[in-house]
Amino acid sequence: MTFAHLHLHTEYSLLDGLTRIPDLVKKCRATGMDSVAVTDHGNMFGMMKLFDACEKTADKDGNWAVKPILGCEVYVAPRSRHDRKLDNNALNAEGLEDCVDPSGQRDAGYHLVLLAKNPVGFRNLSNLVSKGFTEGFYYKPRVDKELLRENSEGLIALTACLGGEVQARLLSGNIDAAERIARDYQSIFGEDFYLEIQDQGFEAERLIIPSQFELSKRTGIPLVATNDAHYLNHDDADLHDTLLCIGTKRFKSEAKRMRFSTDQFYVKSPEEMAAVFPGHPELLERTLEIASKINLFPITRKPITPQFPVPSGHTLESYFVEVARETFEERLKECQVLWQAGALKHSEEKYRARLEFELDTVLKMGFPGYFLLVWDFIRKAREMGVPVGPGRGSAAGSIVAWSMHITDIDPMQYDLLFERFLNPERISMPDVDIDFCRDGRQKVIDYVTEAYGKDRVSNIVTINQLKTKAVIKDVARVFEKDFAFANNLTKLVPQEPGKPITVAMALEQSDKLRELYDSEPEVKNILDISARLEGLARNTGVHAAGVIIAPDDLTRFAPLSRDKDGKVMVQYTMVEAERAGLLKMDFLGLETLTQIAKTQGYIERTQGHPVDMTLIRTFDDRKTFDLFSQGDTDGIFQFESGGMKSLLAKLRPDRFDDLIALNALYRPGPLGAGMGDTYVNRRHGREEVTYMFPTLEPILAPTYGVILYQEQVMQIASLIAGYSLGEADMLRRAMGKKDKEK
């Protein structure tokens, strides 16, 4: 006998589910379950994680040992999703029962489990979940029967737990009303509607089991066994109860609080499920029947770019080339004076050759629309008077981006590599990080939303975790320890900026914490529980910069959510959104640009003339370098920290390349490796400049033999190993992720 879990909550049923998805898939594989559904409360935050974890079970022939089933336990409004009143007395007067959840708490809607059979079902489920947040939100994201009828294709529906609408009628002893409701759902989902039967060992469930069999007999709607799993293993029950206390801000000792009344809400093996329903193997077999209806379909795809509107007579490609060439000629006019002064490293012919190479690559990779889209909203930002940064990140390596005024950094002059931005040997969406004045950022986002449609533009979710120090305080509070007790514990947890810490690491690094752990049982209990809870999803937020722009209604590609302020966001994280093929833009709000704009305004008002920053052509002002050498850099982006000021004083920069090098040096990795001291000593002749191979001198001479830049890593891989620059970029990425296999 085998079995498939079709009703299951993970950590993405926030502060209610305890199960981590990789552990879930491992357990399914170990216990012989070849399919598993994730049906978190009202959301699908975990779907990409489930897909990834199941994909890792594939054999050499590509057969997955565990099939992912994408689902959701939605909330169905008692009346309309637009009804914002929740009056259970009125509901009862209409013959509608109280909405309750498995712990007996009143809820904002009836529970219903939905599973996607195929891509059509996935789109419909995404739409339902999205509308639950954007149209039906009232305490919880809610759908209604109208939406279910409009989006039923490709979906399987199960009646869920005691919080389900059918079960509510059975609990009140009204089997006729239960039959009416069941037939109503059957009219929506047809043969893909099932009556869910559960037995987690508490009285209310067992009270209605005979009625559920009777209802199935009356209607012909098949019964299917599920377990309302909220944690992975039987011995996780008490830990789950602690998590509930954290989520509800209650104490473990409180008698009247949300709790699960038994310890049976875990991911049971097929044998354990058979023991729950002895004599009814058909209830378990039906889970396999349902799983067999569900196709394995991908939710990742190649990049998809919104259609940019082009003038009549143009294709996307021809218009892109025309704009790029025209703006390139404008840039060359600006460069003539610099060529005449001998201030540029490369000839005009090399600039033109680089442009042709990049244009050809962009066209072959299918990204002309991307460049036009970015060019358009940056141009619009400038028209609206919103200050735009000169460019950051890999996009500065593109001469096309420079030509089109997407960036203002000449990649030829600084030997920046295009392949680091757009690798012809690795098809992935370009990524342009754009800084806008903090006060004007929203204007640009509003323009993009208006231009492409409100239903196609969205923020991106971030999943915030139970971090080590915070979870220690949470657990201490649950066990009624005062703030001072918890604070004294967390003060003993070592913390370095940019370096995550765990309870286990803290116990290794802090002798005092280890001493308390070994000597005080209460401390040991709190830290042991914290260690098991740390890293779980806690809540969601909006990504500070990321914005999605889709070619069609976003719900065709991903479910949507919203935050407490009403901001709509895709339920993918930033990385997941890119893997789903969605165009992600980073609209960064930079305070420095705001201050520069204000300063320009002050100068214009006091001096009577504007200051045009774009007219600054050379970077050799002695007074400016004196200020840097003195560490007088308050208000200068990335140069105002105490550590950076100390490094500036040691180096005493007198050329622009020094400032570039300092920006690369002042990172945890280079500083920890002593590269800062090496660079400073070699720069001032106190240490000999050496190279591992003489052939590396042309690449490393500008940085005194120190490998500072990712471009240098790529050039070295190309020179020493014979890699193309595209292959060298893939090596660089693997090094950055510390991926030894790659």
XYZ file of C-alpha atoms in Angstrom, residues 35-634:
600
model
C 3.855 12.305 -5.254
C 3.256 15.087 -2.754
C 1.134 18.222 -2.705
C 1.844 21.456 -0.903
C -1.357 23.300 0.017
C -0.384 26.245 2.162
C -2.976 28.593 3.606
C -4.064 31.093 0.959
C -0.679 31.346 -0.774
C 1.768 29.568 -3.058
C 5.051 30.971 -1.748
C 6.569 27.492 -1.607
C 5.786 26.262 -5.108
C 9.201 26.920 -6.685
C 10.918 25.362 -3.661
C 8.757 22.247 -4.022
C 9.515 22.041 -7.735
C 13.259 22.382 -7.102
C 13.331 19.820 -4.290
C 11.450 17.260 -6.388
C 13.651 17.915 -9.418
C 16.657 16.867 -7.330
C 15.130 13.380 -7.033
C 15.510 12.782 -10.785
C 17.568 9.812 -11.950
C 20.047 9.863 -14.831
C 17.182 9.343 -17.284
C 15.313 12.358 -15.973
C 12.624 10.441 -14.078
C 11.599 12.179 -10.871
C 11.245 9.956 -7.808
C 8.787 12.425 -6.264
C 6.270 14.369 -8.344
C 5.368 17.863 -7.095
C 1.684 18.763 -6.908
C 1.115 22.498 -6.781
C -1.855 23.432 -4.662
C -3.353 25.783 -2.127
C -5.865 25.637 0.686
C -7.971 28.655 -0.229
C -10.507 30.492 1.880
C -14.003 30.646 0.360
C -16.053 33.637 1.501
C -19.447 32.674 2.988
C -21.137 35.036 0.553
C -19.270 37.257 -1.905
C -15.534 37.902 -1.762
C -16.438 41.598 -1.850
C -18.422 41.324 1.400
C -16.232 42.718 4.171
C -18.595 41.882 7.040
C -18.047 38.764 9.111
C -21.144 38.326 11.276
C -21.455 34.674 12.234
C -24.855 35.262 13.855
C -26.152 36.572 10.540
C -24.540 33.640 8.722
C -26.275 31.188 11.019
C -29.602 32.933 10.425
C -29.110 32.316 6.697
C -28.292 28.676 7.295
C -24.546 29.316 6.871
C -22.379 27.824 9.590
C -19.467 29.481 11.402
C -16.159 29.358 9.547
C -13.648 27.564 11.767
C -10.117 26.276 11.324
C -8.747 22.920 12.600
C -7.855 24.420 15.973
C -11.447 25.533 16.490
C -10.758 29.223 15.805
C -13.272 31.240 13.812
C -12.018 31.985 10.333
C -12.701 34.490 7.555
C -13.792 31.831 5.077
C -14.423 28.150 4.516
C -11.406 26.034 3.628
C -11.104 24.339 0.227
C -8.093 22.456 -1.148
C -7.267 23.082 -4.811
C -4.672 21.160 -6.849
C -3.381 22.096 -10.307
C -3.574 19.251 -12.837
C -1.777 20.995 -15.689
C -0.569 24.416 -16.883
C -4.159 25.589 -17.381
C -4.969 24.605 -13.814
C -1.839 26.360 -12.584
C -2.889 29.590 -14.317
C -6.386 29.319 -12.864
C -5.053 28.571 -9.398
C -2.676 31.536 -9.682
C -5.600 33.727 -10.669
C -7.730 32.513 -7.765
C -4.979 33.002 -5.205
C -4.220 36.438 -6.661
C -7.845 37.578 -6.621
C -8.078 36.340 -3.050
C -5.498 38.964 -2.105
C -6.408 41.760 -4.517
C -10.225 41.519 -4.435
C -11.320 39.362 -1.523
C -8.918 40.115 1.300
C -10.623 40.391 4.683
C -8.393 39.099 7.478
C -7.430 36.355 4.986
C -7.267 36.186 1.179
C -10.729 34.944 0.111
C -12.273 33.699 -3.110
C -15.942 32.922 -3.730
C -18.105 30.578 -5.787
C -18.204 33.049 -8.667
C -14.418 32.983 -8.993
C -14.310 29.207 -8.567
C -16.750 28.742 -11.460
C -14.723 31.065 -13.685
C -11.421 29.327 -12.891
C -12.287 25.648 -12.393
C -10.647 24.225 -15.515
C -7.589 22.123 -14.763
C -8.250 22.069 -11.024
C -9.028 19.293 -8.562
C -10.968 20.313 -5.438
C -11.098 18.622 -2.025
C -13.411 19.639 0.814
C -10.493 20.225 3.212
C -10.625 19.911 7.002
C -13.251 20.765 9.611
C -12.967 24.319 8.294
C -14.544 23.195 5.014
C -18.066 24.229 4.063
C -19.389 20.680 3.738
C -17.920 19.647 7.088
C -19.477 22.700 8.760
C -22.946 21.407 7.758
C -22.144 17.899 8.941
C -20.915 19.198 12.293
C -24.261 20.923 12.794
C -26.035 17.650 11.982
C -27.525 18.951 8.733
C -26.591 16.326 6.146
C -29.180 17.665 3.688
C -27.489 21.072 3.681
C -24.130 19.317 3.345
C -25.463 17.445 0.312
C -26.674 20.679 -1.265
C -23.277 22.306 -0.794
C -21.412 19.227 -2.042
C -23.521 19.082 -5.208
C -22.895 22.794 -5.732
C -19.133 22.202 -5.673
C -19.600 19.139 -7.877
C -21.337 21.334 -10.453
C -18.208 23.496 -10.504
C -15.485 20.827 -10.587
C -17.321 17.775 -11.956
C -15.377 14.527 -11.619
C -12.476 16.434 -10.104
C -14.337 17.104 -6.853
C -13.708 14.864 -3.828
C -14.989 14.614 -0.274
C -12.017 14.783 2.064
C -12.000 12.561 5.142
C -9.556 13.057 8.010
C -8.939 11.505 11.398
C -6.283 13.285 13.415
C -7.775 11.793 16.557
C -10.089 14.434 17.925
C -13.767 14.163 18.660
C -15.299 16.505 16.085
C -13.645 14.673 13.181
C -14.739 11.261 14.372
C -18.238 12.547 15.004
C -18.827 13.267 11.303
C -17.004 10.286 9.729
C -20.227 8.190 9.449
C -21.990 11.174 7.856
C -19.160 11.567 5.352
C -19.579 7.978 4.187
C -23.352 8.519 3.984
C -22.887 11.735 2.009
C -20.581 9.976 -0.449
C -23.173 7.239 -0.919
C -25.956 9.784 -1.533
C -24.054 11.889 -4.042
C -21.651 9.458 -5.662
C -18.840 11.881 -4.856
C -15.783 9.797 -3.901
C -14.084 10.036 -0.527
C -10.330 10.513 -0.222
C -8.181 10.224 2.897
C -5.840 13.039 3.857
C -3.892 14.109 6.898
C -3.880 17.817 7.659
C -0.092 17.818 8.016
C 1.416 20.898 9.647
C 4.736 19.363 10.706
C 6.997 16.626 9.423
C 7.305 14.044 12.191
C 5.299 12.897 15.186
C 7.861 14.244 17.637
C 7.564 17.737 16.101
C 4.121 18.281 17.673
C 5.327 20.224 20.701
C 7.734 22.270 18.581
C 4.823 23.133 16.298
C 2.821 24.222 19.330
C 5.657 26.571 20.272
C 5.608 27.989 16.748
C 1.872 28.641 17.086
C 2.559 30.529 20.316
C 5.123 32.685 18.522
C 2.659 33.401 15.725
C -0.228 34.223 18.061
C 1.928 35.953 20.718
C 0.681 33.686 23.501
C 2.361 31.744 26.296
C 2.728 27.961 26.260
C 1.135 27.825 29.705
C -2.106 29.512 28.624
C -5.095 27.193 28.648
C -7.278 29.204 26.274
C -5.263 29.764 23.131
C -4.943 28.427 19.610
C -3.638 24.868 19.771
C -3.989 21.582 17.920
C -5.653 19.159 20.289
C -3.704 16.066 19.195
C -0.192 15.192 18.034
C -1.307 13.603 14.753
C -0.916 16.521 12.331
C 2.281 15.203 10.755
C 3.424 13.709 7.446
C 2.462 10.096 8.008
C 3.853 7.140 6.099
C 1.532 5.019 3.916
C 1.490 2.377 6.650
C 0.481 4.923 9.279
C -2.292 6.238 7.049
C -3.563 2.694 6.463
C -3.746 2.252 10.231
C -5.888 5.390 10.518
C -8.504 3.986 8.125
C -8.395 0.182 8.585
C -10.645 -1.702 6.234
C -10.831 1.187 3.778
C -7.868 0.848 1.403
C -9.911 2.631 -1.270
C -9.523 5.901 0.655
C -5.748 5.699 0.282
C -5.859 4.348 -3.269
C -7.894 7.371 -4.280
C -4.953 9.636 -3.423
C -2.983 7.792 -6.098
C -5.872 8.135 -8.528
C -5.863 11.885 -7.943
C -2.072 12.095 -8.247
C -2.255 10.222 -11.563
C -4.533 12.948 -12.945
C -1.808 15.505 -12.353
C 0.808 16.074 -15.027
C 4.368 17.049 -14.251
C 4.696 20.450 -15.873
C 7.452 23.065 -15.665
C 6.962 26.391 -13.942
C 10.327 27.748 -15.077
C 10.708 29.144 -18.559
C 12.963 31.129 -20.861
C 12.974 34.909 -20.389
C 9.834 36.681 -21.607
C 9.994 40.409 -22.332
C 7.015 42.763 -22.619
C 6.285 43.911 -26.158
C 7.739 47.374 -26.619
C 5.611 49.582 -28.933
C 7.665 50.574 -31.989
C 6.933 53.221 -34.644
C 5.144 52.231 -37.840
C 7.417 50.592 -40.377
C 9.760 49.183 -37.752
C 10.245 45.801 -36.200
C 11.460 45.551 -32.627
C 14.898 44.629 -33.945
C 15.161 47.399 -36.530
C 14.039 50.079 -34.094
C 16.507 48.898 -31.466
C 19.387 49.040 -33.955
C 18.305 52.484 -35.170
C 18.108 53.935 -31.650
C 21.419 52.341 -30.636
C 23.252 53.645 -33.715
C 21.817 57.163 -33.430
C 22.666 57.485 -29.753
C 26.102 55.965 -30.387
C 26.900 58.746 -32.850
C 25.838 61.280 -30.205
C 28.266 59.693 -27.755
C 31.098 59.751 -30.299
C 30.633 63.489 -30.766
C 31.153 63.895 -27.015
C 34.328 61.787 -27.253
C 36.002 63.801 -30.024
C 37.485 66.334 -27.609
C 38.852 63.518 -25.418
C 40.438 61.777 -28.403
C 42.046 65.027 -29.453
C 43.446 65.429 -25.932
C 44.726 61.841 -25.926
C 42.538 61.067 -22.910
C 40.930 57.870 -24.251
C 42.634 54.460 -24.342
C 41.013 53.089 -27.490
C 40.464 54.287 -31.039
C 37.137 55.148 -32.634
C 37.440 51.997 -34.768
C 37.529 49.831 -31.639
C 34.447 51.594 -30.279
C 32.593 50.896 -33.525
C 33.705 47.262 -33.597
C 32.536 46.794 -30.000
C 29.153 48.308 -30.860
C 28.650 45.912 -33.778
C 29.610 42.913 -31.645
C 27.164 43.895 -28.921
C 24.325 44.664 -31.340
C 24.782 41.281 -32.979
C 24.799 39.522 -29.591
C 21.690 41.324 -28.320
C 19.794 40.471 -31.511
C 20.842 36.818 -31.441
C 19.854 36.470 -27.787
C 16.476 38.106 -28.396
C 16.775 41.077 -26.051
C 16.241 44.212 -28.183
C 12.906 44.805 -26.436
C 14.634 44.787 -23.059
C 17.049 47.540 -24.066
C 14.262 49.653 -25.569
C 12.136 49.277 -22.457
C 14.948 50.406 -20.143
C 15.979 53.188 -22.529
C 12.387 54.434 -22.565
C 11.773 54.704 -18.831
C 15.213 56.174 -18.113
C 14.600 58.771 -20.812
C 11.195 59.479 -19.272
C 12.741 59.803 -15.801
C 15.093 62.494 -17.060
C 12.198 64.267 -18.808
C 10.344 64.307 -15.473
C 13.398 65.765 -13.760
C 14.174 62.630 -11.768
C 17.951 62.308 -11.256
C 19.324 59.023 -12.612
C 22.562 57.379 -11.502
C 25.426 56.827 -13.951
C 25.090 53.047 -13.672
C 26.213 50.261 -11.410
C 26.881 46.559 -11.748
C 27.542 44.562 -14.881
C 25.453 46.783 -17.203
C 28.303 49.298 -17.117
C 30.177 46.831 -19.349
C 27.852 47.419 -22.300
C 28.641 49.997 -24.958
C 25.048 49.713 -26.186
C 23.793 50.661 -22.707
C 26.261 53.568 -22.671
C 25.226 54.685 -26.153
C 21.515 54.641 -25.263
C 22.170 56.635 -22.054
C 21.065 53.698 -19.933
C 24.459 54.139 -18.273
C 26.891 57.043 -18.382
C 30.069 54.988 -17.964
C 32.300 54.389 -20.983
C 33.083 50.638 -20.791
C 35.989 50.925 -23.223
C 37.834 53.460 -21.104
C 37.643 51.239 -18.016
C 38.163 47.886 -19.782
C 34.775 46.538 -18.707
C 33.622 43.309 -20.325
C 30.290 42.950 -22.100
C 30.191 39.190 -21.439
C 29.904 39.817 -17.715
C 26.625 41.619 -18.437
C 25.233 39.536 -21.294
C 26.833 36.154 -21.815
C 26.189 34.736 -25.307
C 26.894 31.240 -23.947
C 24.346 31.466 -21.119
C 20.849 32.607 -22.034
C 19.574 34.631 -19.110
C 17.756 37.915 -18.773
C 19.992 41.004 -18.672
C 20.061 42.734 -15.314
C 20.358 46.509 -15.180
C 20.433 48.043 -11.702
C 19.275 51.642 -11.954
C 19.646 54.284 -9.265
C 17.004 56.977 -9.098
C 16.665 59.890 -6.762
C 14.912 58.529 -3.678
C 12.156 61.138 -3.903
C 11.520 60.521 -7.605
C 11.740 56.719 -7.781
C 7.999 56.191 -7.426
C 7.311 58.576 -10.328
C 9.263 56.270 -12.628
C 7.475 53.162 -11.342
C 4.137 54.946 -11.836
C 5.123 55.724 -15.433
C 6.012 52.091 -16.119
C 2.746 50.943 -14.514
C 0.743 53.328 -16.679
C 2.669 52.445 -19.838
C 2.435 48.658 -19.520
C -0.714 48.213 -17.433
C -1.504 47.872 -13.752
C -2.193 44.159 -14.202
C 1.298 43.611 -15.668
C 3.506 45.468 -13.185
C 4.149 44.303 -9.651
C 6.519 44.385 -6.724
C 8.404 41.253 -5.616
C 7.910 39.400 -2.362
C 10.641 38.860 0.185
C 10.336 36.010 2.665
C 11.628 37.098 6.059
C 12.964 34.358 8.307
C 13.102 33.565 11.989
C 16.633 34.877 12.518
C 18.724 33.454 15.335
C 18.671 36.347 17.798
C 15.013 37.110 17.149
C 13.870 33.516 17.516
C 15.738 33.150 20.817
C 13.786 36.149 22.109
C 10.546 34.709 20.702
C 11.039 31.342 22.369
C 12.070 32.925 25.666
C 8.888 35.021 25.637
C 6.735 31.955 24.897
C 8.170 30.380 28.056
C 7.454 33.602 29.989
C 11.041 34.725 30.408
C 11.411 38.470 30.803
C 13.105 40.789 28.327
C 16.301 41.065 30.364
C 16.741 37.277 30.371
C 16.298 37.039 26.594
C 18.415 40.097 25.919
C 21.297 38.771 28.005
C 21.202 35.542 25.988
C 21.201 37.245 22.597
C 24.043 39.554 23.628
C 26.192 36.438 23.872
C 25.461 35.484 20.248
C 28.434 36.658 18.119
C 27.490 38.752 15.133
C 29.592 40.048 12.248
C 28.049 42.225 9.523
C 27.204 40.167 6.460
C 27.901 36.848 8.189
C 24.838 34.835 9.230
C 25.031 33.013 12.543
C 23.188 29.953 13.844
C 22.598 28.722 17.382
C 25.091 25.906 16.786
C 27.738 28.359 15.565
C 27.079 30.667 18.509
C 27.593 27.803 20.965
C 30.921 27.018 19.298
C 32.121 30.621 19.260
C 30.884 31.912 22.633
C 32.344 30.226 25.724
C 29.944 32.088 28.015
C 26.904 30.975 26.021
C 28.160 27.384 26.039
C 28.670 27.579 29.806
C 25.070 28.726 30.353
C 23.807 26.069 27.937
C 25.615 23.307 29.836
C 24.693 24.528 33.317
C 21.147 25.900 33.074
C 18.376 23.572 31.795
C 16.082 26.503 30.921
C 18.743 28.055 28.703
C 19.417 24.694 27.065
C 15.710 24.195 26.358
C 15.300 27.649 24.823
C 18.405 27.331 22.648
C 17.540 23.786 21.529
C 14.072 24.897 20.452
C 15.469 28.026 18.800
C 17.959 25.916 16.834
C 15.089 23.862 15.397
C 13.012 26.919 14.496
C 15.678 29.287 13.137
C 15.520 29.876 9.415
C 11.807 29.159 9.084
C 9.683 31.649 7.157
C 8.283 34.304 9.479
C 6.462 36.834 7.328
C 6.588 38.525 3.969
C 7.628 41.948 2.808
C 8.140 43.905 -0.385
C 11.537 43.822 -2.091
C 13.173 47.219 -1.698
C 13.956 47.694 -5.388
C 12.634 44.858 -7.562
C 9.737 45.432 -9.955
C 8.263 42.856 -12.343
C 7.056 43.905 -15.805
C 5.140 41.129 -17.605
C 3.992 40.811 -21.244
C 0.443 39.930 -20.151
C -1.696 39.723 -17.034
C 0.740 38.686 -14.312
C -1.540 35.962 -12.973
C -0.819 33.994 -16.170
C 2.724 33.572 -14.884
C 2.600 33.748 -11.087
C 0.199 34.219 -8.188
C 0.067 37.627 -6.550
C -0.024 38.692 -2.934
C -0.205 42.034 -1.178
C 1.313 43.568 1.911
C -0.415 45.326 4.792
C -0.198 48.637 2.903
C -1.926 47.175 -0.142
C 1.170 46.899 -2.359
C 0.742 44.051 -4.828
C 3.656 41.641 -5.284
C 4.330 38.387 -7.107
C 4.637 35.386 -4.797
C 8.049 34.575 -6.270
C 11.230 35.835 -4.677
C 13.552 37.843 -6.892
C 15.586 34.824 -8.025
C 12.458 32.712 -8.549
C 10.826 35.430 -10.655
C 13.808 35.432 -12.996
C 13.710 31.623 -13.237
C 10.029 31.876 -14.127
C 11.086 34.019 -17.084
C 9.691 37.261 -15.717
C 11.439 40.540 -16.411
C 12.779 41.936 -13.156
C 13.988 45.515 -12.956
C 15.752 47.036 -9.962
C 14.489 50.567 -9.314
C 16.861 51.650 -6.561
C 16.081 54.778 -4.564
C 19.398 56.411 -3.710
C 19.592 59.167 -1.110
C 22.925 60.339 -2.561
C 21.241 61.330 -5.831
C 18.627 63.235 -3.863
C 21.333 65.161 -2.004
C 23.260 65.893 -5.215
C 20.087 67.224 -6.846
C 19.383 69.447 -3.838
C 22.970 70.723 -3.858
C 22.730 71.544 -7.565
C 19.559 73.479 -6.813
C 21.256 75.443 -4.011
C 24.186 76.317 -6.295
C 21.896 77.449 -9.082
C 19.899 79.665 -6.714
C 22.969 81.228 -5.078
C 25.329 81.418 -8.073
C 22.769 82.130 -10.762
C 23.733 79.329 -13.120
C 22.995 75.582 -13.314
C 25.573 72.851 -12.704
C 25.552 70.181 -15.410
C 27.206 67.047 -14.013
C 27.441 65.475 -17.478
C 29.980 68.123 -18.509
C 32.564 66.698 -16.104
C 34.950 64.951 -18.506
C 38.148 64.481 -16.493
C 38.801 63.140 -13.014
C 42.120 64.661 -11.988
C 41.197 67.499 -9.622
C 43.932 67.728 -6.973
C 41.737 69.342 -4.294
C 39.226 66.522 -4.599
C 41.913 63.884 -4.116
C 43.251 65.773 -1.095
C 39.831 65.486 0.528
C 39.745 61.755 -0.181
C 43.265 61.290 1.219
C 42.235 63.035 4.431
C 39.174 60.818 4.761
C 36.966 63.900 4.477
C 34.256 61.914 2.702
C 31.056 62.342 4.706
